[in-house]
Short mmCIF file of C-alpha atoms in Angstrom, two decimals:
data_model
loop_
_atom_site.label_atom_id
_atom_site.label_comp_id
_atom_site.label_asym_id
_atom_site.label_seq_id
_atom_site.Cartn_x
_atom_site.Cartn_y
_atom_site.Cartn_z
CA MET J 1 70.09 59.52 140.37
CA PRO J 2 70.45 61.03 136.93
CA LYS J 3 72.81 63.92 136.35
CA ASN J 4 71.46 67.05 134.73
CA VAL J 5 73.56 68.41 131.83
CA PHE J 6 72.82 71.87 130.70
CA VAL J 7 73.94 72.59 127.08
CA LEU J 8 74.03 76.26 125.86
CA GLY J 9 72.20 76.71 122.53
CA LEU J 10 71.04 73.23 122.37
CA SER J 11 69.71 72.23 118.86
CA GLU J 12 67.79 69.21 117.94
CA GLN J 13 70.73 67.73 116.17
CA GLN J 14 72.84 68.07 119.02
CA ARG J 15 70.29 66.47 121.16
CA GLY J 16 70.58 63.35 119.17
CA GLU J 17 74.33 63.42 119.30
CA LEU J 18 74.21 63.76 122.97
CA HIS J 19 72.53 60.35 123.28
CA THR J 20 75.44 58.61 121.62
CA VAL J 21 77.67 59.26 124.68
CA ARG J 22 78.34 56.45 126.92
CA GLY J 23 76.04 56.30 130.05
CA ALA J 24 73.47 58.77 128.35
CA ASP J 25 70.66 56.86 130.10
CA GLU J 26 72.06 58.24 133.41
CA LEU J 27 72.09 61.75 132.15
CA ARG J 28 69.36 64.34 131.73
CA PHE J 29 69.96 67.01 128.97
CA HIS J 30 68.47 70.44 129.25
CA GLY J 31 68.79 73.31 126.71
CA LEU J 32 70.37 76.75 128.36
CA LEU J 33 69.32 79.65 126.46
CA ASP J 34 67.97 79.60 122.81
CA TYR J 35 70.12 78.81 119.78
CA ASP J 36 68.99 82.08 118.22
CA VAL J 37 69.71 84.09 121.22
CA LEU J 38 73.29 82.75 121.40
CA VAL J 39 74.26 82.40 117.54
CA GLY J 40 71.86 84.44 115.48
CA ALA J 41 71.42 87.58 117.33
CA GLU J 42 72.44 90.65 115.42
CA HIS J 43 73.99 92.08 118.79
CA TYR J 44 74.86 90.52 122.00
CA GLU J 45 74.79 91.97 125.67
CA LEU J 46 77.00 89.58 127.97
CA GLY J 47 75.49 90.86 131.21
CA ALA J 48 71.95 90.31 130.00
CA LEU J 49 72.58 86.86 128.62
CA LEU J 50 74.31 85.96 131.89
CA ASP J 51 71.15 87.14 133.86
CA GLU J 52 68.95 85.23 131.64
CA ALA J 53 70.86 82.07 132.20
CA ARG J 54 71.21 82.40 135.89
CA ALA J 55 67.60 82.82 136.34
CA GLN J 56 67.09 79.91 134.08
CA LEU J 57 69.25 77.67 136.35
CA ALA J 58 67.88 79.28 139.55
CA GLY J 59 64.45 78.33 138.47
CA PHE J 60 65.28 74.63 137.87
CA ASP J 61 64.05 72.13 140.19
CA GLY J 62 66.94 70.04 140.53
CA THR J 63 70.75 69.92 140.81
CA VAL J 64 72.83 71.58 138.17
CA ASP J 65 75.52 69.00 137.57
CA ALA J 66 77.10 70.04 134.44
CA ILE J 67 77.11 73.14 131.94
CA ILE J 68 78.72 72.64 128.36
CA ALA J 69 79.29 74.83 125.49
CA HIS J 70 80.14 74.09 121.83
CA TRP J 71 79.56 77.39 120.17
CA ASP J 72 81.88 80.29 119.61
CA PHE J 73 81.55 83.55 121.60
CA PRO J 74 79.55 84.57 123.63
CA THR J 75 78.65 80.87 124.46
CA SER J 76 82.46 80.03 124.97
CA VAL J 77 82.52 82.71 127.77
CA LEU J 78 79.06 82.06 129.20
CA GLY J 79 79.68 78.50 129.92
CA PRO J 80 82.83 78.98 132.07
CA VAL J 81 81.32 81.77 134.01
CA LEU J 82 78.35 79.98 134.87
CA ALA J 83 80.11 76.83 135.71
CA ALA J 84 82.55 78.59 138.07
CA GLU J 85 79.25 79.95 139.78
CA HIS J 86 78.08 76.34 140.28
CA ASP J 87 81.38 74.84 141.23
CA ILE J 88 81.58 72.90 138.22
CA PRO J 89 84.90 72.34 136.62
CA ALA J 90 85.75 74.75 133.98
CA PRO J 91 88.53 76.84 132.74
CA SER J 92 89.34 80.19 134.17
CA LEU J 93 87.78 83.13 132.40
CA ARG J 94 91.40 84.69 132.08
CA SER J 95 92.69 81.67 130.18
CA ILE J 96 89.56 81.63 127.91
CA LEU J 97 89.98 85.37 126.99
CA THR J 98 93.84 84.82 126.70
CA CYS J 99 92.95 82.15 123.79
CA GLU J 100 89.96 84.12 122.24
CA HIS J 101 91.34 87.54 121.90
CA LYS J 102 93.42 87.25 118.77
CA TYR J 103 96.02 90.10 119.65
CA TRP J 104 96.55 88.69 123.23
CA SER J 105 96.53 85.21 122.00
CA ARG J 106 99.24 86.14 119.43
CA LEU J 107 101.41 87.58 122.25
CA THR J 108 101.14 84.55 124.52
CA GLN J 109 101.82 82.29 121.37
CA ARG J 110 105.03 84.23 120.54
CA GLU J 111 106.12 83.58 124.36
CA SER J 112 105.29 79.90 124.17
CA VAL J 113 105.52 78.66 120.48
CA PRO J 114 107.34 81.37 118.57
CA GLU J 115 108.40 79.35 115.63
CA CYS J 116 104.70 78.98 114.82
CA VAL J 117 103.43 82.61 114.67
CA PRO J 118 103.36 85.00 111.67
CA ALA J 119 104.11 88.45 112.01
CA PHE J 120 101.11 90.37 113.30
CA ALA J 121 99.95 93.83 114.79
CA ALA J 122 97.03 95.43 116.35
CA PHE J 123 95.31 98.30 114.86
CA ASP J 124 92.18 100.55 115.44
CA PRO J 125 89.75 100.12 112.51
CA PHE J 126 88.29 103.59 113.25
CA ASP J 127 91.52 105.12 112.87
CA ASP J 128 91.98 106.89 109.52
CA ASP J 129 95.63 106.42 109.62
CA ALA J 130 95.74 102.77 110.73
CA LEU J 131 97.42 101.59 107.42
CA ASP J 132 100.30 104.06 108.17
CA ALA J 133 100.88 102.58 111.48
CA LEU J 134 100.99 99.11 109.92
CA ASP J 135 103.41 100.24 107.16
CA ALA J 136 105.68 101.41 109.85
CA GLY J 137 105.72 97.92 111.63
CA ASP J 138 106.51 94.53 110.65
CA VAL J 139 103.31 93.71 108.68
CA ALA J 140 103.52 94.57 104.97
CA PHE J 141 101.26 93.83 101.97
CA PRO J 142 99.78 91.44 101.42
CA PHE J 143 98.29 90.68 104.79
CA TRP J 144 95.10 89.53 106.44
CA VAL J 145 92.99 91.67 108.79
CA LYS J 146 90.17 90.28 111.10
CA PRO J 147 88.82 91.73 114.42
CA VAL J 148 90.18 90.43 117.78
CA LYS J 149 86.96 88.70 118.27
CA SER J 150 84.93 87.21 115.58
CA HIS J 151 84.28 83.50 114.35
CA SER J 152 84.07 81.61 110.97
CA SER J 153 86.29 84.21 109.18
CA GLN J 154 83.47 86.85 109.60
CA LEU J 155 85.02 90.24 108.91
CA GLY J 156 88.39 88.63 107.59
CA PHE J 157 89.78 89.99 104.56
CA GLU J 158 92.96 89.41 102.53
CA ILE J 159 94.43 92.89 101.83
CA HIS J 160 96.76 93.60 98.78
CA THR J 161 96.17 97.29 98.18
CA ARG J 162 95.44 100.48 100.18
CA ALA J 163 91.94 100.43 98.32
CA GLN J 164 91.27 97.11 99.60
CA PHE J 165 92.03 97.98 103.09
CA ALA J 166 89.83 101.05 102.94
CA GLU J 167 87.04 98.79 101.66
CA ALA J 168 87.51 96.21 104.37
CA LEU J 169 87.41 99.09 107.08
CA ASP J 170 84.18 100.21 105.85
CA GLU J 171 82.56 96.72 106.39
CA ILE J 172 84.37 96.13 109.73
CA ARG J 173 83.30 99.47 111.06
CA ALA J 174 79.63 98.85 110.21
CA SER J 175 79.57 95.30 111.74
CA ILE J 176 82.44 94.93 114.34
CA ARG J 177 80.28 95.84 117.37
CA ARG J 178 78.07 92.75 116.74
CA TYR J 179 80.44 91.05 119.01
CA GLY J 180 82.88 93.65 119.97
CA ASP J 181 80.59 95.29 122.76
CA ALA J 182 80.02 92.08 124.41
CA PHE J 183 83.65 91.12 124.34
CA ASP J 184 84.55 94.35 126.13
CA GLU J 185 82.15 93.28 128.86
CA ALA J 186 84.21 90.02 129.30
CA LEU J 187 87.27 91.59 129.03
CA GLY J 188 86.30 93.94 131.97
CA MET J 189 85.93 90.97 134.05
CA VAL J 190 89.59 90.18 134.21
CA ASP J 191 92.81 92.21 134.91
CA LEU J 192 94.36 92.72 131.59
CA PRO J 193 98.06 92.77 130.92
CA GLU J 194 99.28 96.14 130.11
CA ARG J 195 100.36 95.19 126.64
CA VAL J 196 96.66 94.45 125.89
CA GLU J 197 94.83 97.29 127.66
CA GLY J 198 93.69 99.57 124.76
CA VAL J 199 93.30 96.81 122.50
CA THR J 200 89.47 96.40 122.89
CA GLY J 201 86.80 94.20 121.47
CA THR J 202 86.41 96.76 118.41
CA ALA J 203 90.09 96.56 117.68
CA CYS J 204 91.58 94.42 114.85
CA ILE J 205 94.71 92.55 114.20
CA ALA J 206 96.73 92.43 110.84
CA GLU J 207 98.86 89.23 110.12
CA SER J 208 101.30 88.03 107.40
CA ILE J 209 99.48 85.71 105.03
CA VAL J 210 100.70 82.11 105.53
CA SER J 211 99.67 79.19 103.15
CA GLY J 212 99.61 75.41 103.13
CA VAL J 213 97.75 72.36 104.27
CA GLN J 214 95.26 72.90 107.27
CA ALA J 215 94.51 70.50 110.03
CA ALA J 216 92.97 70.78 113.49
CA PRO J 217 93.58 68.49 116.74
CA GLU J 218 90.66 68.67 119.19
CA GLY J 219 91.44 67.76 122.69
CA SER J 220 90.91 68.44 126.37
CA MET J 221 92.88 69.56 129.63
CA TYR J 222 91.67 67.87 132.91
CA ARG J 223 93.43 68.53 135.99
CA GLY J 224 96.63 69.03 134.12
CA ASP J 225 96.04 65.88 131.91
CA PHE J 226 96.42 66.67 128.27
CA LEU J 227 94.35 64.50 125.94
CA VAL J 228 93.82 64.50 122.16
CA HIS J 229 90.43 63.33 121.15
CA GLY J 230 91.28 63.48 117.32
CA VAL J 231 92.72 65.40 114.47
CA PHE J 232 90.73 66.72 111.41
CA ASP J 233 91.70 67.64 107.85
CA MET J 234 90.51 71.11 106.87
CA HIS J 235 90.10 71.23 102.87
CA ARG J 236 89.77 74.46 101.37
CA ALA J 237 87.48 75.54 98.62
CA ALA J 238 88.78 76.74 95.24
CA ASP J 239 88.53 80.51 96.34
CA GLY J 240 91.33 79.72 98.84
CA HIS J 241 89.61 81.69 101.78
CA SER J 242 86.88 79.21 102.97
CA PHE J 243 86.48 75.46 103.52
CA ASP J 244 84.30 73.24 101.72
CA ARG J 245 85.29 70.08 103.71
CA LEU J 246 86.21 69.12 107.25
CA ASP J 247 87.31 65.36 107.31
CA TYR J 248 87.82 63.01 110.45
CA PRO J 249 90.16 61.38 110.91
CA ALA J 250 92.84 63.49 109.12
CA SER J 251 94.56 61.54 106.36
CA SER J 252 96.24 64.14 104.38
CA ILE J 253 99.24 64.84 106.71
CA SER J 254 101.66 62.35 108.35
CA SER J 255 101.18 60.96 112.00
CA ALA J 256 104.52 62.54 112.75
CA LEU J 257 103.36 65.89 111.72
CA GLN J 258 99.90 65.52 113.47
CA GLN J 259 102.17 64.86 116.55
CA ARG J 260 104.21 68.19 115.88
CA MET J 261 100.70 69.91 115.97
CA ILE J 262 99.52 68.21 119.11
CA ASP J 263 103.00 69.07 120.85
CA VAL J 264 102.51 72.82 119.96
CA THR J 265 99.00 72.96 121.23
CA GLU J 266 99.92 71.46 124.48
CA ARG J 267 102.79 73.76 125.15
CA TYR J 268 100.41 76.64 124.33
CA VAL J 269 97.30 75.69 126.31
CA ARG J 270 99.79 74.97 129.38
CA HIS J 271 101.37 78.27 129.02
CA VAL J 272 98.15 80.14 129.37
CA GLY J 273 96.85 78.16 132.15
CA PHE J 274 94.01 76.50 130.44
CA ASP J 275 92.66 73.51 132.34
CA ASN J 276 89.53 71.72 133.08
CA GLY J 277 88.15 72.27 129.52
CA CYS J 278 88.08 71.09 125.93
CA PHE J 279 89.82 72.96 122.97
CA ASN J 280 90.70 72.53 119.29
CA ALA J 281 93.42 74.25 117.33
CA GLU J 282 93.68 75.00 113.78
CA PHE J 283 97.17 74.72 112.09
CA MET J 284 98.53 75.21 108.60
CA TRP J 285 101.59 73.42 107.30
CA ASP J 286 103.78 74.95 104.53
CA ALA J 287 105.27 71.45 103.01
CA ASP J 288 107.77 73.40 100.76
CA ALA J 289 109.26 74.95 103.78
CA ASP J 290 108.32 72.34 106.50
CA LYS J 291 107.01 75.29 108.26
CA LEU J 292 104.20 74.92 110.89
CA TRP J 293 101.83 77.81 111.45
CA LEU J 294 99.38 78.09 114.36
CA ILE J 295 96.15 79.77 113.23
CA GLU J 296 94.09 79.98 116.47
CA VAL J 297 93.12 77.97 119.53
CA ASN J 298 89.36 77.78 120.23
CA THR J 299 88.38 77.04 123.89
CA ARG J 300 85.56 74.56 123.34
CA ILE J 301 84.59 71.35 121.59
CA SER J 302 83.50 72.07 118.12
CA GLN J 303 80.05 71.42 117.15
CA SER J 304 81.26 70.84 113.56
CA HIS J 305 82.98 67.92 114.63
CA SER J 306 80.30 66.18 116.80
CA ASP J 307 78.62 64.20 114.17
CA LEU J 308 81.80 63.32 112.76
CA PHE J 309 83.02 61.57 116.02
CA ALA J 310 79.66 59.86 116.22
CA LYS J 311 79.95 58.50 112.66
CA VAL J 312 83.48 57.15 113.08
CA ASP J 313 84.02 56.48 116.71
CA GLY J 314 80.33 55.71 117.68
CA VAL J 315 80.41 58.59 120.30
CA SER J 316 79.88 62.39 120.00
CA ASN J 317 82.84 64.52 121.38
CA HIS J 318 80.11 65.83 123.99
CA GLU J 319 81.13 63.01 125.80
CA PHE J 320 84.48 64.58 126.85
CA ALA J 321 82.81 67.86 127.72
CA ILE J 322 80.50 66.08 129.82
CA ASP J 323 83.26 64.15 131.62
CA VAL J 324 85.33 67.14 132.37
CA ALA J 325 82.29 69.08 133.61
CA LEU J 326 81.31 66.16 135.85
CA GLY J 327 84.69 65.81 137.25
CA ARG J 328 86.02 62.75 135.70
CA ARG J 329 88.87 62.19 133.23
CA PRO J 330 87.72 62.06 129.73
CA ARG J 331 88.05 58.47 128.18
CA PRO J 332 89.45 57.68 125.05
CA HIS J 333 87.44 55.32 122.71
CA ALA J 334 88.34 52.97 119.71
CA ARG J 335 86.82 53.47 116.35
CA ALA J 336 83.48 51.90 116.87
CA GLY J 337 81.07 53.93 114.40
CA LYS J 338 79.63 52.82 110.92
CA PHE J 339 82.08 54.51 108.78
CA ALA J 340 85.93 54.64 108.60
CA THR J 341 85.75 58.49 107.73
CA ALA J 342 83.37 61.29 107.94
CA ALA J 343 83.22 64.82 106.86
CA LYS J 344 81.32 68.02 107.24
CA CYS J 345 80.67 69.27 103.54
CA LEU J 346 79.75 73.00 102.75
CA MET J 347 77.73 73.98 99.79
CA GLY J 348 78.47 77.54 98.89
CA HIS J 349 78.06 80.39 96.29
CA GLU J 350 80.60 82.86 95.74
CA THR J 351 78.80 85.91 94.58
CA ASP J 352 75.73 87.78 96.17
CA GLY J 353 72.30 87.11 95.02
CA VAL J 354 68.74 86.49 96.26
CA VAL J 355 67.60 82.88 96.75
CA GLU J 356 64.70 81.92 94.42
CA ALA J 357 64.42 78.17 95.11
CA VAL J 358 65.89 75.56 97.58
CA PRO J 359 66.01 71.90 97.28
CA SER J 360 62.70 70.16 98.29
CA ALA J 361 62.41 67.76 100.93
CA SER J 362 62.10 64.98 98.36
CA ASP J 363 65.48 66.02 97.00
CA ILE J 364 66.91 65.78 100.60
CA GLU J 365 65.32 62.41 101.10
CA ARG J 366 66.92 61.40 97.72
CA VAL J 367 70.31 62.16 99.22
CA ARG J 368 69.55 60.24 102.31
CA GLU J 369 68.39 57.34 100.49
CA ARG J 370 71.45 57.16 98.45
CA PHE J 371 73.89 57.94 101.09
CA PRO J 372 72.67 56.43 104.44
CA ASP J 373 72.85 58.60 107.68
CA THR J 374 73.61 61.73 105.79
CA LEU J 375 72.52 64.87 107.53
CA VAL J 376 71.44 67.78 105.43
CA GLU J 377 70.95 71.22 106.93
CA ILE J 378 69.66 74.04 104.28
CA THR J 379 71.00 77.26 105.70
CA VAL J 380 68.93 79.64 103.36
CA ALA J 381 65.61 80.22 102.37
CA VAL J 382 63.48 81.58 99.43
CA GLY J 383 63.88 85.30 99.29
CA ASP J 384 67.17 85.60 101.25
CA ARG J 385 69.81 87.99 100.06
CA LEU J 386 73.08 86.07 100.80
CA SER J 387 74.93 89.30 101.71
CA GLU J 388 72.31 89.92 104.39
CA LEU J 389 72.68 86.47 106.20
CA PRO J 390 74.28 86.40 109.64
CA ASN J 391 77.49 84.51 110.20
CA GLN J 392 78.62 84.31 106.60
CA ASN J 393 82.08 84.14 105.37
CA PRO J 394 82.87 87.29 103.30
CA TYR J 395 84.33 85.32 100.36
CA ARG J 396 81.97 82.53 99.98
CA TYR J 397 78.13 82.27 101.02
CA GLU J 398 76.96 79.03 102.81
CA LEU J 399 74.02 77.33 101.27
CA ALA J 400 73.70 74.11 102.92
CA THR J 401 75.81 71.73 105.36
CA LEU J 402 76.00 67.88 104.86
CA TYR J 403 77.40 65.52 107.35
CA MET J 404 78.46 62.39 105.48
CA GLY J 405 80.26 59.22 106.27
CA ALA J 406 81.99 56.72 103.79
CA GLN J 407 84.70 53.94 103.95
CA SER J 408 87.46 56.02 102.49
CA THR J 409 88.35 59.53 101.78
CA ASP J 410 88.15 59.15 97.94
CA ALA J 411 84.47 57.73 98.38
CA LEU J 412 83.76 60.65 100.49
CA ALA J 413 84.71 63.09 97.99
CA GLU J 414 82.97 61.39 95.15
CA ASP J 415 79.72 61.02 97.45
CA PHE J 416 79.77 64.76 98.27
CA ALA J 417 80.02 65.82 94.62
CA SER J 418 77.10 63.56 93.79
CA ALA J 419 75.00 64.69 96.66
CA GLN J 420 75.52 68.30 95.39
CA GLN J 421 74.04 67.30 92.16
CA LEU J 422 70.91 66.16 93.97
CA LEU J 423 70.47 69.55 95.87
CA PRO J 424 69.62 72.25 93.35
CA PHE J 425 69.54 75.73 94.39
CA THR J 426 68.53 78.72 92.25
CA ILE J 427 70.23 82.24 93.10
CA ARG J 428 69.32 85.35 91.09
CA GLU J 429 72.52 87.22 90.71
CA SER J 430 72.70 90.52 92.37
CA ALA J 431 73.86 93.68 90.25
CA ALA J 432 76.29 94.51 93.01
CA ALA J 433 77.85 90.98 93.25
CA ARG J 434 81.44 90.72 94.41
#
């Protein structure tokens, strides 16, 4: 009998990726809550989302065999909570929150992988004297600030002066409750260690700035067995604060350095008791000092990686999440895709403005004809003001995402450059542009 797999925030692209997994003909895929409810909402209420998901599952006429998630919070918390209620293998909520609460995570990193942790401190962004408290600690200018719960660099700012800190606080105070309130609901579901109590979902963390080459291992832990699915290169854009390409497999760093990243990740996830789930970790390597920094550990497969796995390996990373949820050990696979390398490529715009024109359907088709199997997602529409769009990096607004494959990394870079020329945007610059 086919197994029923529920995917939180299932999109049409992901539905196609799911059918690349081995044994897909023996699975039935079902969306659980809508993408817009989980990813595009202006504010989240965790309890209401849980109730809606529970009602949908209770009304399903069949067995609930697997629940998987590939989006960030609140999806990353909803999945394990719902899975536990249906006796489906999943990480404990405490281990999830330990990783996702940026301050709590740094504390546990300092216990398990101290050599990879920059100086950090928590602060209350609603405290007018917050900067004075940071000045008295280990974090000094310049530093990076971000909420203890956010994603995609949202509300993250590089701070060099008191004036920049004040400007960042204005933006953080206006928007931090979008995730912070729901994250507090999640924190209320576990017993917090004393050192984390009081560092709520509307708190922030300041960290020393680190630099270098970035890469990201993705893997899973199943009944104590640690497995790496692959390692990704993360190429920064010219602004230094955002990414313009995510490549698979990683080629910019040595296999020995990749193994160091993998070893650090394993030490950390074991330390926090993370099991029966998937993860991806982000690292930065300072080549001059041969210093490895751990940026963060995410408690899910990455949806950004899914099409890249399919292009190179022939199988989406959803297969790993499904295997774990169905109670079977994930199965590594050889390179069996059409391409030797693949990338998620981001087209961005550095200043605010209003979108006056976007690429046409024929523009997109020309890209697909020239670069077969390329997926193009236009993420803005005519009339949009870039600064008002959700889920945007504060340093670079996202216009489009391309998923491309090639036979070499050099060819991939050249193809992306050419594809951008075929996708014209017109942005009317704002008088208040940054």
